[in-house]
PDB file of C-alpha atoms and ligand atoms in Angstrom:
ATOM      1  CA  MET M   1      11.902  22.830 -10.528  1.00  0.00           C
ATOM      2  CA  ASN M   2      14.349  20.825 -12.621  1.00  0.00           C
ATOM      3  CA  ASP M   3      12.390  19.748 -15.687  1.00  0.00           C
ATOM      4  CA  GLU M   4      15.218  17.586 -16.949  1.00  0.00           C
ATOM      5  CA  SER M   5      15.125  15.291 -13.983  1.00  0.00           C
ATOM      6  CA  PRO M   6      12.307  12.702 -14.270  1.00  0.00           C
ATOM      7  CA  CYS M   7      11.888  12.766 -10.478  1.00  0.00           C
ATOM      8  CA  ILE M   8       9.852   9.522 -10.498  1.00  0.00           C
ATOM      9  CA  PRO M   9       8.999   8.451  -7.005  1.00  0.00           C
ATOM     10  CA  ALA M  10      10.653   5.100  -6.244  1.00  0.00           C
ATOM     11  CA  HIS M  11       7.887   4.003  -3.997  1.00  0.00           C
ATOM     12  CA  VAL M  12       4.199   4.951  -4.396  1.00  0.00           C
ATOM     13  CA  ALA M  13       1.674   3.788  -1.795  1.00  0.00           C
ATOM     14  CA  ILE M  14      -2.015   4.105  -2.634  1.00  0.00           C
ATOM     15  CA  ILE M  15      -5.113   4.153  -0.377  1.00  0.00           C
ATOM     16  CA  MET M  16      -7.596   2.807  -2.843  1.00  0.00           C
ATOM     17  CA  ASP M  17     -10.794   4.521  -1.616  1.00  0.00           C
ATOM     18  CA  GLY M  18     -14.211   5.300  -3.000  1.00  0.00           C
ATOM     19  CA  ASN M  19     -15.460   2.006  -4.344  1.00  0.00           C
ATOM     20  CA  GLY M  20     -18.674   2.208  -2.354  1.00  0.00           C
ATOM     21  CA  ARG M  21     -19.485   5.731  -3.474  1.00  0.00           C
ATOM     22  CA  TRP M  22     -18.721   4.974  -7.075  1.00  0.00           C
ATOM     23  CA  ALA M  23     -21.299   2.148  -6.996  1.00  0.00           C
ATOM     24  CA  THR M  24     -23.916   4.141  -5.005  1.00  0.00           C
ATOM     25  CA  GLN M  25     -23.617   7.038  -7.462  1.00  0.00           C
ATOM     26  CA  ARG M  26     -24.650   4.584 -10.223  1.00  0.00           C
ATOM     27  CA  GLY M  27     -27.437   2.867  -8.238  1.00  0.00           C
ATOM     28  CA  LEU M  28     -25.316  -0.293  -8.063  1.00  0.00           C
ATOM     29  CA  PRO M  29     -24.457  -2.448  -5.068  1.00  0.00           C
ATOM     30  CA  ARG M  30     -21.226  -1.575  -3.269  1.00  0.00           C
ATOM     31  CA  PHE M  31     -19.823  -4.875  -4.432  1.00  0.00           C
ATOM     32  CA  GLU M  32     -19.840  -3.670  -8.025  1.00  0.00           C
ATOM     33  CA  GLY M  33     -17.570  -0.837  -6.961  1.00  0.00           C
ATOM     34  CA  HIS M  34     -15.122  -3.283  -5.399  1.00  0.00           C
ATOM     35  CA  ARG M  35     -15.173  -5.415  -8.491  1.00  0.00           C
ATOM     36  CA  ARG M  36     -14.437  -2.430 -10.669  1.00  0.00           C
ATOM     37  CA  GLY M  37     -11.726  -1.469  -8.189  1.00  0.00           C
ATOM     38  CA  VAL M  38      -9.854  -4.651  -9.087  1.00  0.00           C
ATOM     39  CA  GLU M  39      -9.870  -3.512 -12.753  1.00  0.00           C
ATOM     40  CA  ALA M  40      -8.410  -0.140 -11.591  1.00  0.00           C
ATOM     41  CA  LEU M  41      -5.736  -2.028  -9.677  1.00  0.00           C
ATOM     42  CA  ARG M  42      -4.742  -3.994 -12.767  1.00  0.00           C
ATOM     43  CA  ARG M  43      -4.457  -0.777 -14.766  1.00  0.00           C
ATOM     44  CA  THR M  44      -2.483   0.888 -12.049  1.00  0.00           C
ATOM     45  CA  ILE M  45       0.084  -1.883 -11.728  1.00  0.00           C
ATOM     46  CA  ILE M  46       0.852  -1.638 -15.432  1.00  0.00           C
ATOM     47  CA  ALA M  47       0.931   2.178 -15.339  1.00  0.00           C
ATOM     48  CA  ALA M  48       3.283   2.015 -12.331  1.00  0.00           C
ATOM     49  CA  GLU M  49       5.631  -0.329 -14.261  1.00  0.00           C
ATOM     50  CA  GLU M  50       5.577   1.928 -17.277  1.00  0.00           C
ATOM     51  CA  ALA M  51       6.258   5.038 -15.226  1.00  0.00           C
ATOM     52  CA  GLY M  52       9.351   3.427 -13.748  1.00  0.00           C
ATOM     53  CA  ILE M  53       8.043   3.071 -10.207  1.00  0.00           C
ATOM     54  CA  ARG M  54      10.067   0.431  -8.322  1.00  0.00           C
ATOM     55  CA  TYR M  55       7.651  -0.209  -5.370  1.00  0.00           C
ATOM     56  CA  LEU M  56       3.878   0.005  -5.452  1.00  0.00           C
ATOM     57  CA  THR M  57       1.984  -0.526  -2.180  1.00  0.00           C
ATOM     58  CA  VAL M  58      -1.800  -0.772  -2.179  1.00  0.00           C
ATOM     59  CA  TYR M  59      -4.119  -0.673   0.817  1.00  0.00           C
ATOM     60  CA  SER M  60      -6.617  -3.439   0.129  1.00  0.00           C
ATOM     61  CA  PHE M  61      -8.132  -4.280   3.526  1.00  0.00           C
ATOM     62  CA  SER M  62      -7.474  -2.462   6.703  1.00  0.00           C
ATOM     63  CA  SER M  63      -7.621  -3.935  10.196  1.00  0.00           C
ATOM     64  CA  GLU M  64     -10.585  -1.611  10.720  1.00  0.00           C
ATOM     65  CA  ASN M  65     -12.469  -2.927   7.688  1.00  0.00           C
ATOM     66  CA  TRP M  66     -13.651  -5.870   9.864  1.00  0.00           C
ATOM     67  CA  ARG M  67     -16.276  -3.332  11.052  1.00  0.00           C
ATOM     68  CA  ARG M  68     -18.122  -3.642   7.771  1.00  0.00           C
ATOM     69  CA  PRO M  69     -21.149  -5.874   7.322  1.00  0.00           C
ATOM     70  CA  LEU M  70     -20.187  -9.565   6.977  1.00  0.00           C
ATOM     71  CA  PRO M  71     -21.392  -9.917   3.351  1.00  0.00           C
ATOM     72  CA  GLU M  72     -19.140  -7.054   2.268  1.00  0.00           C
ATOM     73  CA  ILE M  73     -16.196  -8.557   4.086  1.00  0.00           C
ATOM     74  CA  ALA M  74     -16.867 -11.913   2.336  1.00  0.00           C
ATOM     75  CA  GLU M  75     -16.993 -10.083  -0.997  1.00  0.00           C
ATOM     76  CA  LEU M  76     -13.640  -8.360  -0.353  1.00  0.00           C
ATOM     77  CA  MET M  77     -12.052 -11.701   0.672  1.00  0.00           C
ATOM     78  CA  GLY M  78     -13.436 -13.358  -2.491  1.00  0.00           C
ATOM     79  CA  LEU M  79     -12.091 -10.578  -4.663  1.00  0.00           C
ATOM     80  CA  LEU M  80      -8.594 -10.946  -3.259  1.00  0.00           C
ATOM     81  CA  ARG M  81      -8.780 -14.733  -3.612  1.00  0.00           C
ATOM     82  CA  ARG M  82      -9.817 -14.425  -7.281  1.00  0.00           C
ATOM     83  CA  PHE M  83      -7.292 -11.671  -8.018  1.00  0.00           C
ATOM     84  CA  ILE M  84      -4.384 -13.915  -6.799  1.00  0.00           C
ATOM     85  CA  GLN M  85      -5.814 -16.991  -8.502  1.00  0.00           C
ATOM     86  CA  HIS M  86      -6.375 -15.109 -11.800  1.00  0.00           C
ATOM     87  CA  ASP M  87      -3.452 -12.673 -11.903  1.00  0.00           C
ATOM     88  CA  LEU M  88      -0.543 -14.371 -10.162  1.00  0.00           C
ATOM     89  CA  ALA M  89       0.787 -16.114 -13.290  1.00  0.00           C
ATOM     90  CA  THR M  90       0.616 -12.913 -15.317  1.00  0.00           C
ATOM     91  CA  LEU M  91       2.358 -10.914 -12.602  1.00  0.00           C
ATOM     92  CA  HIS M  92       5.014 -13.534 -12.266  1.00  0.00           C
ATOM     93  CA  ALA M  93       5.557 -13.555 -16.055  1.00  0.00           C
ATOM     94  CA  ARG M  94       6.015  -9.786 -15.865  1.00  0.00           C
ATOM     95  CA  ASN M  95       8.742 -10.244 -13.279  1.00  0.00           C
ATOM     96  CA  VAL M  96       6.715  -8.598 -10.462  1.00  0.00           C
ATOM     97  CA  ARG M  97       7.761  -9.439  -6.909  1.00  0.00           C
ATOM     98  CA  ILE M  98       4.853  -9.722  -4.496  1.00  0.00           C
ATOM     99  CA  ARG M  99       5.066  -8.848  -0.815  1.00  0.00           C
ATOM    100  CA  VAL M 100       2.199  -8.987   1.639  1.00  0.00           C
ATOM    101  CA  ILE M 101       1.979  -6.808   4.725  1.00  0.00           C
ATOM    102  CA  GLY M 102      -0.576  -7.211   7.525  1.00  0.00           C
ATOM    103  CA  VAL M 103      -1.574  -9.987   9.879  1.00  0.00           C
ATOM    104  CA  GLN M 104      -3.049 -13.423   9.317  1.00  0.00           C
ATOM    105  CA  ASP M 105      -5.512 -13.341  12.228  1.00  0.00           C
ATOM    106  CA  GLY M 106      -9.085 -13.740  10.977  1.00  0.00           C
ATOM    107  CA  LEU M 107      -8.085 -14.772   7.425  1.00  0.00           C
ATOM    108  CA  SER M 108      -9.213 -18.067   6.061  1.00  0.00           C
ATOM    109  CA  PRO M 109      -6.462 -20.710   5.646  1.00  0.00           C
ATOM    110  CA  ASP M 110      -6.859 -20.811   1.856  1.00  0.00           C
ATOM    111  CA  ILE M 111      -6.282 -17.048   1.642  1.00  0.00           C
ATOM    112  CA  ILE M 112      -3.183 -17.292   3.895  1.00  0.00           C
ATOM    113  CA  ALA M 113      -1.896 -20.115   1.641  1.00  0.00           C
ATOM    114  CA  LEU M 114      -2.597 -18.093  -1.552  1.00  0.00           C
ATOM    115  CA  LEU M 115      -0.768 -15.045  -0.217  1.00  0.00           C
ATOM    116  CA  ASP M 116       2.173 -17.202   0.933  1.00  0.00           C
ATOM    117  CA  ASP M 117       2.429 -18.946  -2.403  1.00  0.00           C
ATOM    118  CA  ALA M 118       2.367 -15.603  -4.269  1.00  0.00           C
ATOM    119  CA  GLU M 119       5.250 -14.253  -2.155  1.00  0.00           C
ATOM    120  CA  LYS M 120       7.241 -17.437  -2.514  1.00  0.00           C
ATOM    121  CA  LEU M 121       6.751 -17.874  -6.233  1.00  0.00           C
ATOM    122  CA  THR M 122       7.788 -14.242  -6.998  1.00  0.00           C
ATOM    123  CA  ALA M 123      10.423 -13.800  -4.297  1.00  0.00           C
ATOM    124  CA  HIS M 124      13.305 -13.591  -6.696  1.00  0.00           C
ATOM    125  CA  ASN M 125      11.717 -11.435  -9.373  1.00  0.00           C
ATOM    126  CA  THR M 126      13.480  -8.197 -10.100  1.00  0.00           C
ATOM    127  CA  GLY M 127      10.756  -6.040 -11.639  1.00  0.00           C
ATOM    128  CA  LEU M 128       8.218  -3.933  -9.765  1.00  0.00           C
ATOM    129  CA  THR M 129       7.773  -4.852  -6.112  1.00  0.00           C
ATOM    130  CA  PHE M 130       4.033  -4.977  -5.551  1.00  0.00           C
ATOM    131  CA  ILE M 131       3.144  -4.778  -1.846  1.00  0.00           C
ATOM    132  CA  VAL M 132      -0.371  -5.792  -0.843  1.00  0.00           C
ATOM    133  CA  ALA M 133      -1.481  -4.327   2.504  1.00  0.00           C
ATOM    134  CA  PHE M 134      -4.134  -6.872   3.460  1.00  0.00           C
ATOM    135  CA  ASN M 135      -5.604  -7.094   6.972  1.00  0.00           C
ATOM    136  CA  TYR M 136      -3.056  -4.388   7.659  1.00  0.00           C
ATOM    137  CA  GLY M 137      -3.047  -1.706  10.313  1.00  0.00           C
ATOM    138  CA  SER M 138      -0.025   0.468  11.130  1.00  0.00           C
ATOM    139  CA  ARG M 139      -0.610   0.614  14.903  1.00  0.00           C
ATOM    140  CA  ARG M 140      -0.775  -3.189  15.220  1.00  0.00           C
ATOM    141  CA  GLU M 141       2.344  -3.497  12.994  1.00  0.00           C
ATOM    142  CA  MET M 142       4.247  -1.141  15.363  1.00  0.00           C
ATOM    143  CA  ILE M 143       2.945  -2.836  18.533  1.00  0.00           C
ATOM    144  CA  ASP M 144       4.147  -6.198  17.132  1.00  0.00           C
ATOM    145  CA  ALA M 145       7.561  -4.669  16.472  1.00  0.00           C
ATOM    146  CA  VAL M 146       7.726  -3.289  20.002  1.00  0.00           C
ATOM    147  CA  ARG M 147       6.813  -6.735  21.371  1.00  0.00           C
ATOM    148  CA  ASP M 148       9.614  -8.315  19.302  1.00  0.00           C
ATOM    149  CA  LEU M 149      12.182  -5.871  20.593  1.00  0.00           C
ATOM    150  CA  ALA M 150      10.912  -6.244  24.184  1.00  0.00           C
ATOM    151  CA  ASP M 151      11.330 -10.028  23.939  1.00  0.00           C
ATOM    152  CA  GLU M 152      14.908  -9.572  22.733  1.00  0.00           C
ATOM    153  CA  VAL M 153      15.622  -7.269  25.633  1.00  0.00           C
ATOM    154  CA  ARG M 154      14.029  -9.759  28.108  1.00  0.00           C
ATOM    155  CA  LEU M 155      16.223 -12.543  26.674  1.00  0.00           C
ATOM    156  CA  GLY M 156      19.254 -10.306  27.169  1.00  0.00           C
ATOM    157  CA  ARG M 157      20.071 -10.164  23.476  1.00  0.00           C
ATOM    158  CA  LEU M 158      19.449  -6.521  23.126  1.00  0.00           C
ATOM    159  CA  SER M 159      20.056  -3.433  25.198  1.00  0.00           C
ATOM    160  CA  PRO M 160      17.343  -0.718  25.112  1.00  0.00           C
ATOM    161  CA  ALA M 161      20.057   1.784  24.349  1.00  0.00           C
ATOM    162  CA  ASP M 162      20.746  -0.085  21.088  1.00  0.00           C
ATOM    163  CA  ILE M 163      17.202   0.378  19.752  1.00  0.00           C
ATOM    164  CA  THR M 164      17.476   2.660  16.702  1.00  0.00           C
ATOM    165  CA  GLU M 165      15.113   3.779  14.058  1.00  0.00           C
ATOM    166  CA  GLU M 166      16.756   1.298  11.711  1.00  0.00           C
ATOM    167  CA  LEU M 167      16.389  -1.580  14.147  1.00  0.00           C
ATOM    168  CA  PHE M 168      12.722  -0.693  14.624  1.00  0.00           C
ATOM    169  CA  SER M 169      12.055  -0.360  10.878  1.00  0.00           C
ATOM    170  CA  ASP M 170      13.593  -3.788  10.565  1.00  0.00           C
ATOM    171  CA  ARG M 171      10.963  -5.305  12.741  1.00  0.00           C
ATOM    172  CA  LEU M 172       8.080  -3.918  10.719  1.00  0.00           C
ATOM    173  CA  ASP M 173       6.254  -5.859   7.943  1.00  0.00           C
ATOM    174  CA  THR M 174       7.895  -3.459   5.436  1.00  0.00           C
ATOM    175  CA  ARG M 175      11.484  -4.429   6.378  1.00  0.00           C
ATOM    176  CA  GLY M 176      13.768  -4.043   3.401  1.00  0.00           C
ATOM    177  CA  ILE M 177      11.320  -1.795   1.524  1.00  0.00           C
ATOM    178  CA  PRO M 178      12.217   1.883   1.230  1.00  0.00           C
ATOM    179  CA  ASP M 179       9.759   4.329   2.775  1.00  0.00           C
ATOM    180  CA  PRO M 180       7.075   5.557   0.327  1.00  0.00           C
ATOM    181  CA  ASP M 181       8.017   8.825  -1.427  1.00  0.00           C
ATOM    182  CA  LEU M 182       4.453   9.444  -2.321  1.00  0.00           C
ATOM    183  CA  VAL M 183       1.185   8.388  -0.669  1.00  0.00           C
ATOM    184  CA  VAL M 184      -1.919   8.819  -2.851  1.00  0.00           C
ATOM    185  CA  ARG M 185      -5.431   8.619  -1.418  1.00  0.00           C
ATOM    186  CA  THR M 186      -8.335   8.584  -3.848  1.00  0.00           C
ATOM    187  CA  SER M 187     -11.958   9.686  -3.361  1.00  0.00           C
ATOM    188  CA  GLY M 188     -11.166  13.095  -1.832  1.00  0.00           C
ATOM    189  CA  GLU M 189     -10.829  11.818   1.791  1.00  0.00           C
ATOM    190  CA  GLN M 190      -7.801  13.375   3.486  1.00  0.00           C
ATOM    191  CA  ARG M 191      -6.622  10.961   6.117  1.00  0.00           C
ATOM    192  CA  LEU M 192      -4.235   8.005   6.495  1.00  0.00           C
ATOM    193  CA  SER M 193      -6.669   5.608   8.165  1.00  0.00           C
ATOM    194  CA  ASN M 194      -3.891   3.669   9.956  1.00  0.00           C
ATOM    195  CA  PHE M 195      -1.761   3.198   6.777  1.00  0.00           C
ATOM    196  CA  LEU M 196       2.033   3.217   7.023  1.00  0.00           C
ATOM    197  CA  LEU M 197       2.129   5.755   9.811  1.00  0.00           C
ATOM    198  CA  TRP M 198       5.836   5.164  10.596  1.00  0.00           C
ATOM    199  CA  GLN M 199       6.940   4.686   7.024  1.00  0.00           C
ATOM    200  CA  ALA M 200       5.065   7.778   5.660  1.00  0.00           C
ATOM    201  CA  SER M 201       6.729  10.187   8.086  1.00  0.00           C
ATOM    202  CA  TYR M 202       8.284  12.150   5.159  1.00  0.00           C
ATOM    203  CA  SER M 203       6.123  10.949   2.321  1.00  0.00           C
ATOM    204  CA  GLU M 204       4.460  13.574   0.081  1.00  0.00           C
ATOM    205  CA  LEU M 205       0.676  13.206   0.295  1.00  0.00           C
ATOM    206  CA  VAL M 206      -1.481  13.653  -2.726  1.00  0.00           C
ATOM    207  CA  PHE M 207      -5.235  13.518  -2.404  1.00  0.00           C
ATOM    208  CA  SER M 208      -7.040  12.710  -5.651  1.00  0.00           C
ATOM    209  CA  PRO M 209     -10.715  13.383  -6.094  1.00  0.00           C
ATOM    210  CA  VAL M 210     -11.040  10.399  -8.451  1.00  0.00           C
ATOM    211  CA  LEU M 211     -13.003   7.452  -7.006  1.00  0.00           C
ATOM    212  CA  TRP M 212     -10.799   4.360  -7.034  1.00  0.00           C
ATOM    213  CA  PRO M 213     -12.720   2.407  -9.699  1.00  0.00           C
ATOM    214  CA  ASP M 214     -12.051   5.339 -12.134  1.00  0.00           C
ATOM    215  CA  PHE M 215      -8.345   5.482 -11.337  1.00  0.00           C
ATOM    216  CA  ASP M 216      -6.188   5.016 -14.419  1.00  0.00           C
ATOM    217  CA  ARG M 217      -2.850   5.948 -15.913  1.00  0.00           C
ATOM    218  CA  ASN M 218      -3.830   9.579 -16.255  1.00  0.00           C
ATOM    219  CA  ALA M 219      -4.719   9.856 -12.604  1.00  0.00           C
ATOM    220  CA  LEU M 220      -1.417   8.189 -11.621  1.00  0.00           C
ATOM    221  CA  VAL M 221       0.512  10.564 -13.887  1.00  0.00           C
ATOM    222  CA  ALA M 222      -1.258  13.522 -12.357  1.00  0.00           C
ATOM    223  CA  ALA M 223      -0.348  12.369  -8.845  1.00  0.00           C
ATOM    224  CA  ILE M 224       3.301  11.927  -9.958  1.00  0.00           C
ATOM    225  CA  GLU M 225       3.230  15.366 -11.534  1.00  0.00           C
ATOM    226  CA  GLU M 226       1.927  16.925  -8.306  1.00  0.00           C
ATOM    227  CA  PHE M 227       4.697  15.040  -6.452  1.00  0.00           C
ATOM    228  CA  ARG M 228       7.273  16.544  -8.845  1.00  0.00           C
ATOM    229  CA  GLN M 229       6.126  20.041  -7.944  1.00  0.00           C
ATOM    230  CA  ARG M 230       6.831  19.500  -4.239  1.00  0.00           C
ATOM    231  CA  ASP M 231      10.026  20.611  -2.580  1.00  0.00           C
ATOM    232  CA  ARG M 232      11.024  17.729  -0.291  1.00  0.00           C
ATOM    233  CA  ARG M 233      13.044  19.274   2.526  1.00  0.00           C
ATOM    234  CA  PHE M 234      13.215  16.477   5.114  1.00  0.00           C
ATOM    235  CA  GLY M 235      13.571  19.270   7.762  1.00  0.00           C
ATOM    236  CA  GLY M 236      16.194  21.157   5.837  1.00  0.00           C
ATOM    237  CA  THR M 237      15.905  24.481   4.000  1.00  0.00           C
ATOM    238  CA  PRO M 238      14.208  24.972   0.593  1.00  0.00           C
ATOM    239  CA  SER M 239      16.333  23.231  -2.088  1.00  0.00           C
ATOM    240  CA  ALA M 240      16.784  26.513  -4.046  1.00  0.00           C
ATOM    241  CA  VAL M 241      18.789  28.003  -1.242  1.00  0.00           C
ATOM    242  CA  GLY M 242      19.677  24.994   0.815  1.00  0.00           C
ATOM    243  CA  GLY M 243      23.277  24.361   1.695  1.00  0.00           C
ATOM    244  CA  VAL M 244      24.392  27.834   0.909  1.00  0.00           C
ATOM    245  CA  LEU M 245      24.487  29.469   4.281  1.00  0.00           C
TER     246      LEU M 245
HETATM  247  C1  IPE W 301     -12.270   1.270  -0.640  1.00  0.00           C
HETATM  248  O1  IPE W 301     -13.554   1.696  -1.007  1.00  0.00           O
HETATM  249  C2  IPE W 301     -12.211  -0.196  -0.522  1.00  0.00           C
HETATM  250  C3  IPE W 301     -11.925  -0.662   0.821  1.00  0.00           C
HETATM  251  C4  IPE W 301     -11.880   0.043   1.872  1.00  0.00           C
HETATM  252  C5  IPE W 301     -11.763  -2.129   1.033  1.00  0.00           C
HETATM  253  P1  IPE W 301     -14.666   1.910   0.094  1.00  0.00           P
HETATM  254  O2  IPE W 301     -15.414   0.560   0.230  1.00  0.00           O
HETATM  255  O3  IPE W 301     -14.081   2.416   1.338  1.00  0.00           O
HETATM  256  O4  IPE W 301     -15.595   2.997  -0.615  1.00  0.00           O
HETATM  257  P2  IPE W 301     -16.297   4.236   0.095  1.00  0.00           P
HETATM  258  O5  IPE W 301     -15.315   4.961   0.875  1.00  0.00           O
HETATM  259  O6  IPE W 301     -17.361   3.636   0.947  1.00  0.00           O
HETATM  260  O7  IPE W 301     -16.811   4.991  -1.044  1.00  0.00           O
HETATM  261  C1  IPE W 302      -9.015   2.813   4.038  1.00  0.00           C
HETATM  262  O1  IPE W 302     -10.297   3.126   3.501  1.00  0.00           O
HETATM  263  C2  IPE W 302      -8.746   1.352   3.876  1.00  0.00           C
HETATM  264  C3  IPE W 302      -8.581   0.858   2.493  1.00  0.00           C
HETATM  265  C4  IPE W 302      -8.585   1.574   1.470  1.00  0.00           C
HETATM  266  C5  IPE W 302      -8.266  -0.544   2.372  1.00  0.00           C
HETATM  267  P1  IPE W 302     -11.568   3.168   4.466  1.00  0.00           P
HETATM  268  O2  IPE W 302     -12.708   3.581   3.563  1.00  0.00           O
HETATM  269  O3  IPE W 302     -11.811   1.881   5.185  1.00  0.00           O
HETATM  270  O4  IPE W 302     -11.224   4.332   5.496  1.00  0.00           O
HETATM  271  P2  IPE W 302     -12.101   5.239   6.369  1.00  0.00           P
HETATM  272  O5  IPE W 302     -12.993   4.406   7.219  1.00  0.00           O
HETATM  273  O6  IPE W 302     -12.923   6.110   5.464  1.00  0.00           O
HETATM  274  O7  IPE W 302     -11.131   6.062   7.197  1.00  0.00           O
HETATM  275 MG1   MG W 303     -13.782   4.241   2.101  1.00  0.00          MG
END
């Protein structure tokens, strides 16, 4: 460990999980957990800026979350709508650049417009890049990329032999965004749930027991601290002896 190096992950991606359990533990409706989850998100964006993180991705609604009861889906949509309406001006004033990943299928036109406007308004900001994974699923994202490439091959613009990892990455929603260094999942669950499967190939995974509505600066700092203890090898040898032999 080199304690002098700050070793701050450039890109942190968070699976914000545990809202329902947080509420149930308190005898509250699940919606209350989601509502408090938005507060945790606001705290986390500020904490990420202060920690010097350059890219923060949050998993807000997965392509599998459509399996939830309709009233809960409506609540989650409403929370996103209100979050953008309420926080966009503040985020823009703080120089945050917003990117949205995921598909538009199934989303109401007003939500699509809000997300588009947020991206356009903040496109040239140079502070934290805040990536919202909404109606996102990694498998669908990869299938869409494969379809794009297949089309280019069919049109004779691309040869299969020229398909590289870079070219494929460039067809994903995350094009231009570096892979996450750290993926954090809250609530103690230890799975990726169809989140950034390609991009997280070499991410460090940290599983925090904290339920998302309780997540705060301390929890983020703890996750970064755990990240700093890791020896990222990318298939090489341990860094202490690497490159010697
Ligand atoms: C995360 O909390 C929010 C979303 C998935 C949208 P959950 O709603 O999954 O909470 P638990 O996992 O049921 O506690
Ligand atoms: C993952 O959480 C999706 C989001 C946090 C948006 P889920 O709670 O939906 O995941 P599973 O169903 O427990 O895998
Ligand atoms: Mg969950």
